[in-house]
PDB file of C-alpha atoms in Angstrom:
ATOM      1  CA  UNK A  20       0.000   0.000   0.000  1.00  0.00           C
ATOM      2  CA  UNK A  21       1.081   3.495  -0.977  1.00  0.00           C
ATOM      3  CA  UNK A  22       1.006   5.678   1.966  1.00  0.00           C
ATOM      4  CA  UNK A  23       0.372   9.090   1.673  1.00  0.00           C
ATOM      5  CA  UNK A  24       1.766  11.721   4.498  1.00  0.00           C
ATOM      6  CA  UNK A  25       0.162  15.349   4.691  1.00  0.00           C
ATOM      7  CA  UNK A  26       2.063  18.045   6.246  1.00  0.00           C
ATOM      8  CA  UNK A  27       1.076  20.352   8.093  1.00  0.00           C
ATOM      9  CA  UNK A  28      -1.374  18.957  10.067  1.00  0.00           C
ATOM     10  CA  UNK A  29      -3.482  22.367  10.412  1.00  0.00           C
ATOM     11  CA  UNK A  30      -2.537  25.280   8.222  1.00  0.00           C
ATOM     12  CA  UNK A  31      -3.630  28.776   9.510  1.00  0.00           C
ATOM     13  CA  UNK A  32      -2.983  31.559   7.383  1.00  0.00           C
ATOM     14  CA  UNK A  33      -5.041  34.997   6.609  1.00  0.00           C
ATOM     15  CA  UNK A  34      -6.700  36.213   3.556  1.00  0.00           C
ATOM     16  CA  UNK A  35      -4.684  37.274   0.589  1.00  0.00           C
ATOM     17  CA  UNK A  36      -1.813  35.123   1.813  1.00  0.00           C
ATOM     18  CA  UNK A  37      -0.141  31.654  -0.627  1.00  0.00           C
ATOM     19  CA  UNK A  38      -0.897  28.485   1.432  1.00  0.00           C
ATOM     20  CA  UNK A  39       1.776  25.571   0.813  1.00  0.00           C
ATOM     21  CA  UNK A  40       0.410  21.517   1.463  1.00  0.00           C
ATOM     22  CA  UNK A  41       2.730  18.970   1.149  1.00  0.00           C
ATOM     23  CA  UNK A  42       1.852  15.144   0.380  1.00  0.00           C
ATOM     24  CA  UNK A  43       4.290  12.942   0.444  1.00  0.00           C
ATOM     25  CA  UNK A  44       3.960   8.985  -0.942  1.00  0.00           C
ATOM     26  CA  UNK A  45       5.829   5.944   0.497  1.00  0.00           C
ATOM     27  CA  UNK A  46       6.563   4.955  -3.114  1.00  0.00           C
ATOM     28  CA  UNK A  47       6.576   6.495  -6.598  1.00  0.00           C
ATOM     29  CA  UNK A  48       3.595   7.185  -7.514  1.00  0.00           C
ATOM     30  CA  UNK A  49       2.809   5.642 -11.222  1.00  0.00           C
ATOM     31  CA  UNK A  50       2.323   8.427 -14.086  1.00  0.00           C
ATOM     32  CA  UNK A  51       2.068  11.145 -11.615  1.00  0.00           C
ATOM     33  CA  UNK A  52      -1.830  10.022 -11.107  1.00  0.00           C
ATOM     34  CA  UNK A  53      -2.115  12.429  -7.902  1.00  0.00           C
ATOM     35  CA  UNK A  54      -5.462  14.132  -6.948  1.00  0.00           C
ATOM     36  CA  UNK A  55      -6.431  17.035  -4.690  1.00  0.00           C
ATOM     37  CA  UNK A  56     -10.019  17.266  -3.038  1.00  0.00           C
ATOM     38  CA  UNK A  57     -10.710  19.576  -0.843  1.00  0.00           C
ATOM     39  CA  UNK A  58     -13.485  19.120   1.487  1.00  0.00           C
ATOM     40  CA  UNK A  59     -16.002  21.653   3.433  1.00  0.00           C
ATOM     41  CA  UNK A  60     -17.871  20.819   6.975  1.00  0.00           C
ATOM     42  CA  UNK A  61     -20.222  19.147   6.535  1.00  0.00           C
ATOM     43  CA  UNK A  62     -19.870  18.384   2.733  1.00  0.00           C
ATOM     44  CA  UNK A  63     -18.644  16.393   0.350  1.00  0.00           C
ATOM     45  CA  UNK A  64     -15.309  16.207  -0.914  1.00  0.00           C
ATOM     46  CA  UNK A  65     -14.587  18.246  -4.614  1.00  0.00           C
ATOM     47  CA  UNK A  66     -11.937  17.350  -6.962  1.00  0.00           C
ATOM     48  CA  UNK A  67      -9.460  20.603  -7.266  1.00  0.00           C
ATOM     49  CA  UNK A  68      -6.671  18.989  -9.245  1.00  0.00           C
ATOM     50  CA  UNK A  69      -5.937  15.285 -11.095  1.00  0.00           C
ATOM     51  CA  UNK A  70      -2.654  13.917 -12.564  1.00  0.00           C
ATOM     52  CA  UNK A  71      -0.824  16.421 -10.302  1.00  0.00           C
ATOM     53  CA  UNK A  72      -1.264  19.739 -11.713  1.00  0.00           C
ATOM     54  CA  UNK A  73      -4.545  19.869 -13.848  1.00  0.00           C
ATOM     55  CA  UNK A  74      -7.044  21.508 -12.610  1.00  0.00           C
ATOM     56  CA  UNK A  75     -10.411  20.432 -12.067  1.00  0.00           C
ATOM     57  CA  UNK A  76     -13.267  21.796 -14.164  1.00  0.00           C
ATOM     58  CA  UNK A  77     -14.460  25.746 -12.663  1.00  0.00           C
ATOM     59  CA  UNK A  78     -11.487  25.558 -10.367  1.00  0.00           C
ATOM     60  CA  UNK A  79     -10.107  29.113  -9.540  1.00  0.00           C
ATOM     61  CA  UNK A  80      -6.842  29.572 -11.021  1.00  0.00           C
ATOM     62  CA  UNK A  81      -5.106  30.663  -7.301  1.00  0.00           C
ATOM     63  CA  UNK A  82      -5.114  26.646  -6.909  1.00  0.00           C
ATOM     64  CA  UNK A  83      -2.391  24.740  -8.300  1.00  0.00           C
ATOM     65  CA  UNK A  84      -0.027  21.613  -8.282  1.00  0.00           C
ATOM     66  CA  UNK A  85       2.940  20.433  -8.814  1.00  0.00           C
ATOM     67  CA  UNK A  86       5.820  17.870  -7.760  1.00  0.00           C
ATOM     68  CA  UNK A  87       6.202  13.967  -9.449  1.00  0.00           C
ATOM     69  CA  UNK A  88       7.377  10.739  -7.750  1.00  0.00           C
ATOM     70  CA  UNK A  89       7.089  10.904  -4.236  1.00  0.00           C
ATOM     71  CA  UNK A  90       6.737  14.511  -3.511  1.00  0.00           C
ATOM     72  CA  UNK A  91       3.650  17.043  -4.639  1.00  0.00           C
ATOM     73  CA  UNK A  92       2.683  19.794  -3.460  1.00  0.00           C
ATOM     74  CA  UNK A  93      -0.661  21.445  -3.607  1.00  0.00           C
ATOM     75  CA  UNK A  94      -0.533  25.950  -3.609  1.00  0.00           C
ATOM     76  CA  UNK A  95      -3.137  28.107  -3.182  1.00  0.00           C
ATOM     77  CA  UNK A  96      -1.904  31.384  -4.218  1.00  0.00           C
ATOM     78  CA  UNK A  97      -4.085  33.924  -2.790  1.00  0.00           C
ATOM     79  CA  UNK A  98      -6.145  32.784   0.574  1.00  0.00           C
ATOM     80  CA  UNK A  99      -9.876  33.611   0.419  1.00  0.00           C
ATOM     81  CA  UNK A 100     -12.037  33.363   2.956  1.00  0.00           C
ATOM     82  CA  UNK A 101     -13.979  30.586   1.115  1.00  0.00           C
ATOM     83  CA  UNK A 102     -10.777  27.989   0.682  1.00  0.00           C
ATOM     84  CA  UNK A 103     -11.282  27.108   4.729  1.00  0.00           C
ATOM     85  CA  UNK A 104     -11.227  23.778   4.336  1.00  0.00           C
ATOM     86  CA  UNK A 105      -9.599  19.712   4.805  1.00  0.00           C
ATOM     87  CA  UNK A 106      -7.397  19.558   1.628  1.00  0.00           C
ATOM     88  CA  UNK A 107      -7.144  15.835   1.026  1.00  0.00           C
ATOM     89  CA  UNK A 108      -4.719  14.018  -1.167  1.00  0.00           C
ATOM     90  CA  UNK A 109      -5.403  10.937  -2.998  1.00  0.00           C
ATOM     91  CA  UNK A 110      -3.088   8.464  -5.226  1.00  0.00           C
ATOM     92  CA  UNK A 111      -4.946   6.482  -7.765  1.00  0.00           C
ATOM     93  CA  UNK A 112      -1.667   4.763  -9.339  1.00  0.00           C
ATOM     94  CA  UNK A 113      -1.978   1.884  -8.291  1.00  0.00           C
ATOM     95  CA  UNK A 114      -5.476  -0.127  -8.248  1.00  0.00           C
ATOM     96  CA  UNK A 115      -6.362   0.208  -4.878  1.00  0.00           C
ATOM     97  CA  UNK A 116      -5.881   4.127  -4.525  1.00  0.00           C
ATOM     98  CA  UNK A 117      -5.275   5.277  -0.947  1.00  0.00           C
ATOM     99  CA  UNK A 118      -5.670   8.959   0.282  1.00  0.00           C
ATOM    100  CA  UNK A 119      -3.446  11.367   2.852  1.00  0.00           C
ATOM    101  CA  UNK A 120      -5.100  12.024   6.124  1.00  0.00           C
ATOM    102  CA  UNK A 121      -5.548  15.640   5.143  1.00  0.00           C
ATOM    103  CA  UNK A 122      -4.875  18.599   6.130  1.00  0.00           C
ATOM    104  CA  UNK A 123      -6.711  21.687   7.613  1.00  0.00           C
ATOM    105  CA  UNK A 124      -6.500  24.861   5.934  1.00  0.00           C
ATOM    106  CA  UNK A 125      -8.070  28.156   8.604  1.00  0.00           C
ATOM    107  CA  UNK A 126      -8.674  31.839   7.592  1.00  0.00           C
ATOM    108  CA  UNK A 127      -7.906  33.858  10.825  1.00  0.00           C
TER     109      UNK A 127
ATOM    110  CA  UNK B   4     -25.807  17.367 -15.368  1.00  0.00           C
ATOM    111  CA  UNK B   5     -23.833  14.469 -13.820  1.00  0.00           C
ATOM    112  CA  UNK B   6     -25.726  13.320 -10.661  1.00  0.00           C
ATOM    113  CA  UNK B   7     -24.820  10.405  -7.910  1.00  0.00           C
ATOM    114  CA  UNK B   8     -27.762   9.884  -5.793  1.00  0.00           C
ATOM    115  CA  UNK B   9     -27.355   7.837  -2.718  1.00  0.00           C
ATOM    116  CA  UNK B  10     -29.913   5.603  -0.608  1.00  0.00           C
ATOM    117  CA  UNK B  11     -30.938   7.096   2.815  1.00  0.00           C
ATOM    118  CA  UNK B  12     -29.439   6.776   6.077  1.00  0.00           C
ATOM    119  CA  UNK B  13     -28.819   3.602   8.020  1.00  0.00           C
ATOM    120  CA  UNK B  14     -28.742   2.291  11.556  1.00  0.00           C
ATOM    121  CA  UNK B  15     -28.047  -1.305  12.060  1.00  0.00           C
ATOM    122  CA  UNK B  16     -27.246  -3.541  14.949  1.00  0.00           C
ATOM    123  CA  UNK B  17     -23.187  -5.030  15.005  1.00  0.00           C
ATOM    124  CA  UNK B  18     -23.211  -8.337  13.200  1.00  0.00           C
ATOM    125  CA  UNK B  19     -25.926  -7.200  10.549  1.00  0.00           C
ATOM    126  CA  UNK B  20     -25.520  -6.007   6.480  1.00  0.00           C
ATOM    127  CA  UNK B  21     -26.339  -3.172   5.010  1.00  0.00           C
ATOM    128  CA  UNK B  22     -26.782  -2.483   1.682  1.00  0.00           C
ATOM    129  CA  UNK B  23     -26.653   1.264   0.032  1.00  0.00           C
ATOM    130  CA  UNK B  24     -27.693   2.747  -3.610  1.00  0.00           C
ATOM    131  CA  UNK B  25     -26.033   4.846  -6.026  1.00  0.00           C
ATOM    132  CA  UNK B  26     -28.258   6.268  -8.667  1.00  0.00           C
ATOM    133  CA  UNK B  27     -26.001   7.910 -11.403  1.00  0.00           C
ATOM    134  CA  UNK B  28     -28.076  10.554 -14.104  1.00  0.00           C
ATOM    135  CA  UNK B  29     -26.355  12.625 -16.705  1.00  0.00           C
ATOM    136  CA  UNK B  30     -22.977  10.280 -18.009  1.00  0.00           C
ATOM    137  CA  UNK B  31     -22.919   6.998 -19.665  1.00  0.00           C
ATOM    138  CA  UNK B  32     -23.209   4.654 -16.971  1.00  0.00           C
ATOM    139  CA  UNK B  33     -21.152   1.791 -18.569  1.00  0.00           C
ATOM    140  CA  UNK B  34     -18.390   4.715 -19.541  1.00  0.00           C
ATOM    141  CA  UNK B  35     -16.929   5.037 -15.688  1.00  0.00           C
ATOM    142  CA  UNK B  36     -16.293   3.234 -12.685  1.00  0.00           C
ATOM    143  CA  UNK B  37     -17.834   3.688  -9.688  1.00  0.00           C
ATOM    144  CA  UNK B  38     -15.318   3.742  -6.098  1.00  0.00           C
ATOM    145  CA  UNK B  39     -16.751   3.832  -2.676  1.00  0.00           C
ATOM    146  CA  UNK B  40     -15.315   5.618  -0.503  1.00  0.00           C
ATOM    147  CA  UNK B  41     -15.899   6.026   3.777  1.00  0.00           C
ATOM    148  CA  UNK B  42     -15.329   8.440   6.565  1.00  0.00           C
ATOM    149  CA  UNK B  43     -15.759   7.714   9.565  1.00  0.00           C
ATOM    150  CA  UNK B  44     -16.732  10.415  12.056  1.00  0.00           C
ATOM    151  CA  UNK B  45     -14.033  13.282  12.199  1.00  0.00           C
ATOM    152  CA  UNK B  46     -11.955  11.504  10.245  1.00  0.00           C
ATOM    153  CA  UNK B  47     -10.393  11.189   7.105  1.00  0.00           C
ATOM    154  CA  UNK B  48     -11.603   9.421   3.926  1.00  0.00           C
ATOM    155  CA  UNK B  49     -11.161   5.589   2.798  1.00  0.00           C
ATOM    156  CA  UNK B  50     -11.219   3.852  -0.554  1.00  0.00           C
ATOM    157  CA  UNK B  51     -12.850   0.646   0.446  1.00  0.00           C
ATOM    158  CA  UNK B  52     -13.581  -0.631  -3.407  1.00  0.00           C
ATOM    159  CA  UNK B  53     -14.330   0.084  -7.204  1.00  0.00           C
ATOM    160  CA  UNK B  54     -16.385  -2.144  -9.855  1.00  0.00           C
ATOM    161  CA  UNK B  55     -16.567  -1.129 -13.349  1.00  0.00           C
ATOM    162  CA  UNK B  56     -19.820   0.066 -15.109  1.00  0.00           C
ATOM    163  CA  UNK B  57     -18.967  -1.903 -17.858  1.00  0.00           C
ATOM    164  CA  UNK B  58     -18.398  -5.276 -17.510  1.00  0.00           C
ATOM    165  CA  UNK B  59     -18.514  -5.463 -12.899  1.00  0.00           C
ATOM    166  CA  UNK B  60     -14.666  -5.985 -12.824  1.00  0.00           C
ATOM    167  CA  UNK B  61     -14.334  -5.323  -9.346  1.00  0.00           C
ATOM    168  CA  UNK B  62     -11.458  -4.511  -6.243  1.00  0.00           C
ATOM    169  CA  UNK B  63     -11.679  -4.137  -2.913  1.00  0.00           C
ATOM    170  CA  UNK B  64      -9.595  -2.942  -0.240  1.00  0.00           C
ATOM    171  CA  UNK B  65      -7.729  -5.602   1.780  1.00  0.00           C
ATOM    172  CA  UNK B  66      -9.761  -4.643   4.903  1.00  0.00           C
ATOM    173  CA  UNK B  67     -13.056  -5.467   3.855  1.00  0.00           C
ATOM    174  CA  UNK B  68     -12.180  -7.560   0.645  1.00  0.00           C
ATOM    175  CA  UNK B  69     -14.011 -10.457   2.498  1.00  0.00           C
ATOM    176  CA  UNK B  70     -17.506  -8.612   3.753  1.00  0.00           C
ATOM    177  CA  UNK B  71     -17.948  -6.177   0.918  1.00  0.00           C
ATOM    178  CA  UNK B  72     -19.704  -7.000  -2.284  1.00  0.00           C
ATOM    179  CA  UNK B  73     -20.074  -4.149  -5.235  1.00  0.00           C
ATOM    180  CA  UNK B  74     -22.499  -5.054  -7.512  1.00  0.00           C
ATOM    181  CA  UNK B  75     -24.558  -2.706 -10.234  1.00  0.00           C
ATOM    182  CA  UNK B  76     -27.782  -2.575 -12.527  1.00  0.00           C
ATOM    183  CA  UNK B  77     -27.013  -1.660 -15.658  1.00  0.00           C
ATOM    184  CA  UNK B  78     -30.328  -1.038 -16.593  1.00  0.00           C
ATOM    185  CA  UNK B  79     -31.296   1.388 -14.200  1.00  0.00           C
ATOM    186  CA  UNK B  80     -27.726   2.928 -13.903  1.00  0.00           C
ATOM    187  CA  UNK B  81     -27.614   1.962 -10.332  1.00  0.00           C
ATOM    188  CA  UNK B  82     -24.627   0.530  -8.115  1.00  0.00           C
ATOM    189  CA  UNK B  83     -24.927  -1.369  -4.881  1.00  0.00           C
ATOM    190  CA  UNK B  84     -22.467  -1.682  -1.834  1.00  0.00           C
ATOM    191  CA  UNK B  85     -23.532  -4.742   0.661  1.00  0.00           C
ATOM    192  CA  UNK B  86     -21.793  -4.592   3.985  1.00  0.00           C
ATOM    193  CA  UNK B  87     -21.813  -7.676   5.958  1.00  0.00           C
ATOM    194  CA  UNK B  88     -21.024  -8.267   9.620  1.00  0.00           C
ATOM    195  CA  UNK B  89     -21.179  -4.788  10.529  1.00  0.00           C
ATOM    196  CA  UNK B  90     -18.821  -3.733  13.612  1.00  0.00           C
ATOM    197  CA  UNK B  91     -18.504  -0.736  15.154  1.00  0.00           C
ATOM    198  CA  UNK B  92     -15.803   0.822  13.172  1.00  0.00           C
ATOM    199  CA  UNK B  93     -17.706   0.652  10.335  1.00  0.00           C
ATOM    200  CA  UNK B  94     -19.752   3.477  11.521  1.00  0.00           C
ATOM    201  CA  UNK B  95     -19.252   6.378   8.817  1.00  0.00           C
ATOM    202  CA  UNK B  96     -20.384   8.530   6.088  1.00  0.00           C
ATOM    203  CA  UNK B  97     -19.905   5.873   2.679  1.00  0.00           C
ATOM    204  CA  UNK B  98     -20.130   7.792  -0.300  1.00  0.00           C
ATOM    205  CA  UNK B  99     -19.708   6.767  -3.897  1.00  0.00           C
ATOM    206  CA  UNK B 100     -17.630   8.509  -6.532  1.00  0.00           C
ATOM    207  CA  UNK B 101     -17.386   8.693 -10.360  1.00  0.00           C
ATOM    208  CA  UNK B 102     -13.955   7.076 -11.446  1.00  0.00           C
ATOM    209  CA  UNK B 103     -12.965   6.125 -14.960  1.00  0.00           C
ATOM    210  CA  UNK B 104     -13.337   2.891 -16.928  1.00  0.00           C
ATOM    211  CA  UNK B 105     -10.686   1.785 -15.266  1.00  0.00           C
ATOM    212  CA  UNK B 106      -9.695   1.091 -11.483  1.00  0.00           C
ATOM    213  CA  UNK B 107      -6.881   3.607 -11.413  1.00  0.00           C
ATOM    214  CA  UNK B 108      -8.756   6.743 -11.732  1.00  0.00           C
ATOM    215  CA  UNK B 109      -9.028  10.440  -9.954  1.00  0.00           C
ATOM    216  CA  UNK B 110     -12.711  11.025  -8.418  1.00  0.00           C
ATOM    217  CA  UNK B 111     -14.357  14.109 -10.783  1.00  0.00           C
ATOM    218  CA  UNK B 112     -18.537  13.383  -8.998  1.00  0.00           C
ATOM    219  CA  UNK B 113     -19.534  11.828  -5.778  1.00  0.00           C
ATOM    220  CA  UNK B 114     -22.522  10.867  -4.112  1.00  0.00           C
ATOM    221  CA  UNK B 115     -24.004  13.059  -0.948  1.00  0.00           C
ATOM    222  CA  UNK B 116     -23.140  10.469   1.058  1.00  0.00           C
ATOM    223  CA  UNK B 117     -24.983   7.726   3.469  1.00  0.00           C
ATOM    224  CA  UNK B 118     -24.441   8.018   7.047  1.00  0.00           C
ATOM    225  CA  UNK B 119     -24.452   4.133   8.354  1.00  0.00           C
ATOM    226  CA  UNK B 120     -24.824   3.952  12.131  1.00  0.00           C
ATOM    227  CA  UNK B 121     -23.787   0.790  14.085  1.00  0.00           C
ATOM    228  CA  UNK B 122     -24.917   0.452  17.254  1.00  0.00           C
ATOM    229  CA  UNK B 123     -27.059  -2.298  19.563  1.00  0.00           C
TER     230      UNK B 123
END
């Protein structure tokens, strides 16, 4: 099993400032199939980015990724209120895709 | 509009199954995969399995792999998860999520979730 680390655990940051989430893998991960979700209280999780660095469809630009083999890293460039959150990151390289244990994102 | 409609909540006592719907609207059914995936209360989310609208290739996760059985209806554009011998821990939100036609896939739609409760 591929086992994904999140750092940091809890993130806060204010509004207007670039928010950095790492996710690191316990092995490669194959093609670079790495996926960010980010999920809301109390709703369900939305796909941000796939293969890690495409965005999602109607994501805001201010999200991106970026990194390959073991080490990706998801940036939100500009903190809005809104993007208070559990950013989650998910491998699907291998069949049985496993997901980081995410990683909490607060607007002070 | 792409749509996955899940079955209402569930309370069940430990030792029971449970069985929860996914309606999908809006895609070709037999196009994608459907994944379940849990969360269990404050906590963090779990692929437990993934069958293929196509032709019900399926894989579980190694922690369920012998209570969970993924079925769908083709017809009706529907997929099933049947959880037997319920414990405990298997208290949590299950949702199902759009994959591709394949097993290795990124999650672009998901359900709104069924909260299973275990408890005697």
């Amino acid at each position: 099993e591929n086992v994904l680390t999140q750092s940091p655990g809890t993130l806060s940051l204010s509004p207007g400032e670039r928010a950095t989430l790492s996710c690191r893998a316990s092995q490669s991960v194959n093609a670079n199939y790495l996926a960010w979700y980010q999920q809301k209280p109390g709703q369900t999780p939305r796909l941000l980015i796939y293969g890690a660095s495409s965005r999602a469809t109607g994501i805001p630009d201010r999200f991106s990724g970026s990194g390959s083999g073991t080490d990706f890293t998801l940036t939100i460039s500009r903190l809005e209120p809104e993007d208070s959150a559990v950013y989650y990151c998910h491998q699907y390289g291998s069949s049985r895709g496993t997901f980081g244990q995410g990683t909490k994102v607060e607007i002070k | 509009q792409v749509q996955l409609v899940q079955s209402g909540p569930e309370v069940k006592k430990p030792g029971a199954s449970v069985k929860v719907s996914c309606k999908a609207s809006g895609y070709t059914f037999t196009s994608h995969g459907i994944s379940w995936v849990r969360q269990a209360p404050g906590q963090g989310l779990e692929w437990m399995g993934w069958i293929s609208g196509n032709n019900g290739d399926t894989d579980y996760a190694q922690r369920v792999q012998d209570r969970m059985t993924l079925s769908t209806d083709t017809s009706t554009g529907t997929a099933f998860m049947e959880l037997r011998s319920l414990r405990s821990d298997d208290a949590a939100v299950y949702y199902c999520a759009r994959g591709g036609s394949g097993s290795s896939y990124y999650f672009d739609y998901w359900g709104q979730g069924t909260l299973v409760t275990v408890s005697s």
